[in-house]
XYZ file of C-alpha atoms in Angstrom:
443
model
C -11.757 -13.113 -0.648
C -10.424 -16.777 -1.704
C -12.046 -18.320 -5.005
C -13.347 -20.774 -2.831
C -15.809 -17.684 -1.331
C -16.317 -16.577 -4.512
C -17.754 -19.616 -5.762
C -20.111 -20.018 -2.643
C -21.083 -17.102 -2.841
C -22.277 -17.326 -6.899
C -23.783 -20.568 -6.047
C -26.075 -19.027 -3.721
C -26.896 -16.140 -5.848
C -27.497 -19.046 -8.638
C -30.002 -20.716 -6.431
C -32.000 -17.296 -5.502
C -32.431 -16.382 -9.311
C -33.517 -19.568 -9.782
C -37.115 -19.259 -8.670
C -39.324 -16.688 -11.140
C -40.418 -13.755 -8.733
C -44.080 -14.600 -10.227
C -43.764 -17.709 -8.269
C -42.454 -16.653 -4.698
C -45.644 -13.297 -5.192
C -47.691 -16.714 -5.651
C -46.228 -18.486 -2.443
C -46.787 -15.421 -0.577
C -49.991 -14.710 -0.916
C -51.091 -18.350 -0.788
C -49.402 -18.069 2.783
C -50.801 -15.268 3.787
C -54.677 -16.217 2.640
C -54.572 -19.817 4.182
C -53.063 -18.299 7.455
C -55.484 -15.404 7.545
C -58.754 -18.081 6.984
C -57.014 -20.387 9.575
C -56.190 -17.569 12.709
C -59.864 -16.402 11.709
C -61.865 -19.748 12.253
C -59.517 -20.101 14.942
C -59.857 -16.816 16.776
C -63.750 -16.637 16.077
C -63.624 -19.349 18.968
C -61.833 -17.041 21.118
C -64.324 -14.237 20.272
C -67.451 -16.014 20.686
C -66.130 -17.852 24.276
C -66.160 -14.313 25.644
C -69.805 -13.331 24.381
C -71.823 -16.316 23.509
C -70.755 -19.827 24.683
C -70.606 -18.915 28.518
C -74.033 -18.177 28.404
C -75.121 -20.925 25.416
C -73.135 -23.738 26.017
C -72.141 -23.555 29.766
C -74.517 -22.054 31.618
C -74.307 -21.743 35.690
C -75.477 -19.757 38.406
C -72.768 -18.265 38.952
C -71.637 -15.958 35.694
C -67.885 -16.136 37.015
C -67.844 -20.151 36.498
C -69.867 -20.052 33.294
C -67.107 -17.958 31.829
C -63.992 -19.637 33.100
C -65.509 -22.641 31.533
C -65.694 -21.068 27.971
C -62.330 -19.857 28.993
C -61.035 -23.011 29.681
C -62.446 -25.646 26.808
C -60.175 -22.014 24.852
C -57.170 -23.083 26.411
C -57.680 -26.745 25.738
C -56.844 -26.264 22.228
C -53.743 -25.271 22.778
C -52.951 -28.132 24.770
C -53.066 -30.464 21.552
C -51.740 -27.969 19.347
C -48.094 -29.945 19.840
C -49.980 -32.936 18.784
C -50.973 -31.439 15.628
C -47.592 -30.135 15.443
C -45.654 -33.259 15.286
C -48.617 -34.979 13.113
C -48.620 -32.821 10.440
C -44.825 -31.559 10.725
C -44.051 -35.066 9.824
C -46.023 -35.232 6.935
C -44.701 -32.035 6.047
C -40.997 -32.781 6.475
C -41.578 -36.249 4.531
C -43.970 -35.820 2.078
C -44.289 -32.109 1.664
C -45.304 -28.707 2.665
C -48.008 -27.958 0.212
C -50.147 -31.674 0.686
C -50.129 -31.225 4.636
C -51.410 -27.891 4.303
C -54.445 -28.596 2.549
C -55.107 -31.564 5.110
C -54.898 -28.681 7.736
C -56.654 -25.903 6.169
C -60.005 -28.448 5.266
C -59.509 -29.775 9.200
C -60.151 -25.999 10.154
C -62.813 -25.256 7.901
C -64.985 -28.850 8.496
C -64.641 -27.844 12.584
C -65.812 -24.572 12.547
C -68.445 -25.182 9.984
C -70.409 -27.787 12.336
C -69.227 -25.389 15.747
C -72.183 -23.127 13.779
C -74.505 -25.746 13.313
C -74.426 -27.364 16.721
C -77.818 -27.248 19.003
C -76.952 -25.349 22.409
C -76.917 -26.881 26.344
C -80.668 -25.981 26.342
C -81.337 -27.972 23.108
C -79.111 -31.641 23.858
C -78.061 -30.960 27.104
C -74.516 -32.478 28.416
C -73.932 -33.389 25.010
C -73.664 -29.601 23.679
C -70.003 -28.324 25.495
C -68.630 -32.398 24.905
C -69.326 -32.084 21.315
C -68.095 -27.931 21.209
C -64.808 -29.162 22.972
C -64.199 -31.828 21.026
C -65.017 -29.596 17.655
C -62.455 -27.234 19.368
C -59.671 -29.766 19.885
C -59.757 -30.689 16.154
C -59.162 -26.964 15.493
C -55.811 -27.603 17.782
C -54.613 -30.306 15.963
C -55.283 -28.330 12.437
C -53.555 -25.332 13.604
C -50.508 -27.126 15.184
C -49.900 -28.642 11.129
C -50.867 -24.935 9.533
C -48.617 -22.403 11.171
C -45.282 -24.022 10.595
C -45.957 -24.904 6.942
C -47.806 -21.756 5.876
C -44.182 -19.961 7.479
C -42.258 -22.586 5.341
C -44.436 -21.652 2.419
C -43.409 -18.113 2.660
C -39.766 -18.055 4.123
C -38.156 -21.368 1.802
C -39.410 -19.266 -1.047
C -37.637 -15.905 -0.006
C -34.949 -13.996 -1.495
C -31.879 -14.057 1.476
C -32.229 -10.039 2.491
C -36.195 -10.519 2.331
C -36.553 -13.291 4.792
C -37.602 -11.219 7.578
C -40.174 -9.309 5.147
C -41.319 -12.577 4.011
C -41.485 -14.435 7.225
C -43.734 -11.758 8.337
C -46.545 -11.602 5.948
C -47.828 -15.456 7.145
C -47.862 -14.128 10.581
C -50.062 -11.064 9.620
C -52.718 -13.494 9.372
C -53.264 -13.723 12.651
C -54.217 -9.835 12.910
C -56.137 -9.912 9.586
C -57.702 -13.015 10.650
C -58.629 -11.709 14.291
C -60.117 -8.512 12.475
C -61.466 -10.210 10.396
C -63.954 -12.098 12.572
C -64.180 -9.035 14.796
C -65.580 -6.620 11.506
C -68.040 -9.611 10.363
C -69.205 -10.086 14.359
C -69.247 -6.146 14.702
C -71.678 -6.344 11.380
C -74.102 -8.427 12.309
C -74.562 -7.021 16.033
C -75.260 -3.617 14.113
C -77.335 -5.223 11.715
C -79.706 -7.309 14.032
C -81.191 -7.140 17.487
C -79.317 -8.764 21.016
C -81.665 -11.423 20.577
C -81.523 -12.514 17.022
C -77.609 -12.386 17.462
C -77.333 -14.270 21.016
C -79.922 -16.641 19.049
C -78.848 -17.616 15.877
C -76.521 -14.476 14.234
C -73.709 -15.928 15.823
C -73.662 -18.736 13.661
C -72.939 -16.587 10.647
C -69.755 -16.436 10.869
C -68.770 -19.908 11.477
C -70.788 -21.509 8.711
C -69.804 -18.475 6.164
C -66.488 -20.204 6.846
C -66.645 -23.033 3.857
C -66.663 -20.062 1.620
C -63.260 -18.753 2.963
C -61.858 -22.135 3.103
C -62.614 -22.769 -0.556
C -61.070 -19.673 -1.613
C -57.768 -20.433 0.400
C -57.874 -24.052 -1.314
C -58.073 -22.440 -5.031
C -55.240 -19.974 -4.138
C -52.968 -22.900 -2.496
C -53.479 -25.296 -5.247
C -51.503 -22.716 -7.560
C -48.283 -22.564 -5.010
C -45.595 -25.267 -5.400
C -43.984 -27.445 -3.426
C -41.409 -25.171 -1.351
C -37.667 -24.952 -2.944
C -35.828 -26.337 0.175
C -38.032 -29.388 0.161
C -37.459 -30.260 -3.234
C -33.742 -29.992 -2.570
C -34.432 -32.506 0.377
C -36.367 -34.985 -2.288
C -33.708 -34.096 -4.899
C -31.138 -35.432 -2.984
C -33.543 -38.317 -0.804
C -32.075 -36.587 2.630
C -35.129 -36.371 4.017
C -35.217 -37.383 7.546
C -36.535 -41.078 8.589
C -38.322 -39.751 11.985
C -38.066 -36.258 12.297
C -39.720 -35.692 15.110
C -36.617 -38.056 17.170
C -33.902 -36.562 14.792
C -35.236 -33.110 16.262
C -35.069 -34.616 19.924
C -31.973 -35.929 19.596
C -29.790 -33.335 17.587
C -31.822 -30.116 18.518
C -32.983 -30.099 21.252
C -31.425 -27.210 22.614
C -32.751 -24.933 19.207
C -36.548 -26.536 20.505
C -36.161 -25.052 24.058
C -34.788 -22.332 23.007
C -38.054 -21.612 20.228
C -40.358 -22.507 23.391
C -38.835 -19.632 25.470
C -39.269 -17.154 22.289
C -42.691 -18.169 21.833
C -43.911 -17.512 25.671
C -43.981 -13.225 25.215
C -45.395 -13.676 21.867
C -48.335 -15.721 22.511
C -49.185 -14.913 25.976
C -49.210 -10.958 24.947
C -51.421 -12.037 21.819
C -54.398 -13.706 24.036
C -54.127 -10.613 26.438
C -55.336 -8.398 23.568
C -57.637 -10.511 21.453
C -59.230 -12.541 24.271
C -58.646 -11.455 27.500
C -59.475 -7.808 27.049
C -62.947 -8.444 25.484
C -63.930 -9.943 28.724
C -62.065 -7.730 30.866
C -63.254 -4.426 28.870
C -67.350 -6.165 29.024
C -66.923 -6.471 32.790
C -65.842 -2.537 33.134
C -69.396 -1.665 31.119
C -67.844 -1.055 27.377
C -70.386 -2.183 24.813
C -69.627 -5.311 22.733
C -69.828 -3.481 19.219
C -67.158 -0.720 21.037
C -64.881 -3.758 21.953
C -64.946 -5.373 18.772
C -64.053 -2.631 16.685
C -61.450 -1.123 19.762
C -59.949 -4.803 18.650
C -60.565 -4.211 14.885
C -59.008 -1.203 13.979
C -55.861 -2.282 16.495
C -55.442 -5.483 14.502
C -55.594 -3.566 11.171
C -53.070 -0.973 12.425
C -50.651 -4.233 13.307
C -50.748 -5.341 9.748
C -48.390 -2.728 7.839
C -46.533 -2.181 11.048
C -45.753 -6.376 11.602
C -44.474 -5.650 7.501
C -42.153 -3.103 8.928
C -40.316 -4.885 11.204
C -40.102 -7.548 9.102
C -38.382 -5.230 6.690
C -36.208 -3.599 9.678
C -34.997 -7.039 10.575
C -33.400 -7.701 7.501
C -31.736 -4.435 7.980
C -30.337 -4.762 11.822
C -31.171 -8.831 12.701
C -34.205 -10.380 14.198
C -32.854 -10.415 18.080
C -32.646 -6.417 18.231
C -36.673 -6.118 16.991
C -37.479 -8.878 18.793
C -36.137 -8.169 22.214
C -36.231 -4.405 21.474
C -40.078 -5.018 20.891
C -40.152 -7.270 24.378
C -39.046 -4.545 26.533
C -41.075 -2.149 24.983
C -44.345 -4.856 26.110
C -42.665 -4.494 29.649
C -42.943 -0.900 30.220
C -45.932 -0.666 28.644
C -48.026 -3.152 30.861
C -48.776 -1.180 33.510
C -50.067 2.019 31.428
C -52.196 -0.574 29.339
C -54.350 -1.421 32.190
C -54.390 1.995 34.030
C -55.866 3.235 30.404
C -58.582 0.356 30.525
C -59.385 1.275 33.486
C -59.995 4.855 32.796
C -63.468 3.389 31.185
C -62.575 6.032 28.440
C -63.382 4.929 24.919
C -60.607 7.198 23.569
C -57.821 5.356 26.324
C -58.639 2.161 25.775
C -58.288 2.469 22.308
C -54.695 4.094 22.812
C -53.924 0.998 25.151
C -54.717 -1.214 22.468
C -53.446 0.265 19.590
C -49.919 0.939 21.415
C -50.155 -2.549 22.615
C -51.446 -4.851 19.732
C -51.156 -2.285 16.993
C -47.664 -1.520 17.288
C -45.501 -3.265 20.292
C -46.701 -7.157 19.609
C -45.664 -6.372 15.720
C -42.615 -6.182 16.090
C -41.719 -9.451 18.206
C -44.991 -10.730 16.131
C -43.568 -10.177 13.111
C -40.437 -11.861 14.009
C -41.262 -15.276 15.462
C -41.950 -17.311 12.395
C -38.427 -16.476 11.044
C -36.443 -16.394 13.984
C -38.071 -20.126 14.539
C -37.484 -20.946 10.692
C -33.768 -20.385 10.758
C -33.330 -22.034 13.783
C -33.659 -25.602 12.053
C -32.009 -27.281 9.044
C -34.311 -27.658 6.301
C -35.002 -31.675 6.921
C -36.160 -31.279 10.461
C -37.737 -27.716 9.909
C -40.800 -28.459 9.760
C -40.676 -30.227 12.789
C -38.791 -28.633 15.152
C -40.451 -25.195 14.194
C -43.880 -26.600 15.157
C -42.907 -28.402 18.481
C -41.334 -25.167 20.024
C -44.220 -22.717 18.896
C -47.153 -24.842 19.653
C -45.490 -26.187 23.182
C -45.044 -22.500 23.806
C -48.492 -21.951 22.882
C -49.906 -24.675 25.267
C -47.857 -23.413 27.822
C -48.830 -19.967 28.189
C -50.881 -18.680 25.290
C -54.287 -20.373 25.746
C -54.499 -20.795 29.685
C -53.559 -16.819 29.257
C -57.048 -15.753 29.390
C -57.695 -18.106 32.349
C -54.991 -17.693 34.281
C -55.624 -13.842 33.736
C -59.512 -13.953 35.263
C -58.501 -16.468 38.014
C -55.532 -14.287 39.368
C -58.067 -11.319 38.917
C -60.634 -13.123 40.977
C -58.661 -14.731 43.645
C -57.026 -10.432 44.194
C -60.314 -8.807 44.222
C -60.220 -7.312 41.027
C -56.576 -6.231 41.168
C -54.868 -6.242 37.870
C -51.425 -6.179 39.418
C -50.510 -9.938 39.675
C -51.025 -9.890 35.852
C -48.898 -7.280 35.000
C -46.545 -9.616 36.750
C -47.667 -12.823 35.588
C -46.677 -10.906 31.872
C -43.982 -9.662 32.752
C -42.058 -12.601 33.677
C -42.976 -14.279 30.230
C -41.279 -11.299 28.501
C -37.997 -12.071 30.510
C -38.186 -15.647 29.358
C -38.379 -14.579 25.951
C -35.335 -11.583 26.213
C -33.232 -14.586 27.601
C -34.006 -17.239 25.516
C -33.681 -14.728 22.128
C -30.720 -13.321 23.942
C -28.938 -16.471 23.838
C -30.037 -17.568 20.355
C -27.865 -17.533 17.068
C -28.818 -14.342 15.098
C -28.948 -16.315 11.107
C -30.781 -13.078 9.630
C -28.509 -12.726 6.256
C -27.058 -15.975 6.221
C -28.277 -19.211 3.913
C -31.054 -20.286 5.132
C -30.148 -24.242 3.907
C -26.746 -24.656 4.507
């Protein structure tokens, strides 16, 4: 090895021992909190569309329509999610991680607070689903800001072989924050009647939501601003418009995050969204969902840390695209089991399916995406090819799911397709990305 690699190779190792462990422990869990509070007002949405706001806020006489229109004002978040994305990703790449994500995090909170005080279709009419969706689309835009700068928070703080591990605890806030919606939903349904819930228990949860939010802001507060951005200020590199420097230089990396982000997201909505409906319509009770969904997403949370941990061993393509077939073959079994109306097999389909297979490609997005993009335009380009990917397939999932369902008399076949053509997007597009696991993550 030349003195020239010798030197490199002690700078780097000067740069990791240069941040206290106590402070990347603090950067972690002040990821993983304000993730888990933001995927949990976010996915309470998702929850509730299925049970209550067909009924409450769209009501028709036909049940079908009332429930693609919950299903649909879902999906409309994700359509602004890129909005949010380049909004806050700006801020973030410019001014900081840590200041854009308490913007985002008190966006989340303020929405979902007033979704649980606001009067139903019955009470103010017309004016209920306007002001539901527009409460909805200001969850998009916070979201879109959140998930690339709580991955930043976790992944510019890592040690080089712990990136993977690291990169993975943000993202187990969306499993912690799906169950936890799902265990304080499945709590008040046992602890109240159908009609006290369907009438105001609902509400709980998104108005308990200020207390979460403050917590998350406390923990934050603590955290630092991110060691690759103060390298950025340190040496004023920042970039002037980072959003066209992204367009213009990386466009290729953006495309390329959009593809990996299609088997991801449009896998996640099958379980946490879609299924609830599709498991009410085959007679399961909505406390049996719930905690089906619950004990799935818990099982997902020391298994997402695993592959984490197993792509810092053998690279982030091999668990992600490993994990992508795996989805593939396991498709068809995961609706036959539904199907079965069996407590016991549609718990196996989910746990297989959420529990373990979505970990592992789960677990690897937000630092596959991460290490895709130099640390100027990170922010940036991060967010525009997760939350495009999101838009694309991850919230019209649950719509596009009922529709083809509909339209093929019940037949679950054309979504098993539908599914399995994402996954092949994702294979190729992973399959043609730069593997960086081990390598500097700035330079």
């Amino acid at each position: 090895m030349s003195s020239s690699s010798l030197n490199h190779t002690a700078t780097m190792a000067d740069k990791e021992t240069m941040v206290p462990d106590a402070e990347r422990r603090r950067a972690l869990i002040g990821s993983a909190v304000g993730s888990t509070i933001e995927w949990y007002d976010y996915f309470l949405y998702g929850t509730m569309s299925s049970i209550i706001f067909a009924k409450q806020f769209f009501p028709s006489d036909n049940a079908l329509v009332s429930q693609m229109l919950s299903l649909a004002t879902f999906a409309l978040a994700f359509l602004i999610r890129p909005i949010g994305g380049v909004i806050f990703s700006h801020i973030g790449d410019r001014i900081g991680r840590k200041k854009t994500l308490a913007m985002t995090l008190s966006m989340m909170g303020l929405s979902t607070v007033l979704m649980g005080l606001l009067p139903n279709y019955a009470q103010i009419g017309i004016l209920a689903p306007i002001l539901l969706t527009f409460l909805r689309l200001m969850q998009g835009l916070a979201l879109g800001g959140e998930w690339g700068g709580g991955v930043l928070l976790a992944v510019e703080y890592s040690p080089r072989k712990k990136r993977g591990f690291f990169g993975a605890v943000p993202q187990t806030g969306a499993v912690l924050g799906l169950a936890l919606g799902n265990i304080i939903t499945s709590l008040l349904s046992a602890s109240m009647s159908e009609e006290a819930f369907l009438s105001w228990g609902w509400r709980i949860p998104f108005v308990g939501s200020i207390v979460l939010v403050m917590v998350g802001m406390w923990i934050r507060n603590a955290v630092g601003e991110t060691p690759s951005f103060k390298k950025i200020q340190a040496s004023r590199s920042s970039a002037p418009i980072p959003i066209k420097q992204t367009l213009q230089f990386h466009w290729r990396q953006v495309l390329i995050a959009i593809g990996a982000k299609v088997v991801e997201t449009s896998t996640f909505f099958l379980y946490a969204t879609f299924t609830i409906s599709y498991m009410m319509d085959h007679g399961f009770a909505r406390a049996t969902i719930l905690n089906i969904v619950l004990v799935c997403a818990l099982i997902a949370f020391p298994c997402m840390l695993f592959f984490g941990h197993l792509s810092d061993k053998i690279g982030r393509k091999k668990v992600f695209i490993g994990g992508s077939i795996a989805f593939m073959l396991w498709i068809f079994p995961y609706f036959w089991l539904l199907d079965q109306k069996s407590v016991w097999a549609a718990a196996l389909a989910v746990g297989v399916g959420l529990g373990i297979i979505w970990s592992s490609y789960g677990a690897m997005i937000g630092t596959l995406l991460a290490e895709a993009f130099p640390p100027d335009i990170r922010y940036t380009g991060m967010s525009l090819g997760y939350q495009i990917g999101a838009a694309l397939v991850g919230g019209p999932m649950p719509l596009i799911a009922t529709a083809l369902i509909a339209y093929y008399s019940g037949s679950y076949v054309p979504v098993v397709i539908f599914l399995v053509l994402c996954a092949l997007v994702s294979i190729v597009a992973v399959g043609i990305a730069r593997d960086r696991s081990g390598l500097p993550l700035d330079e």
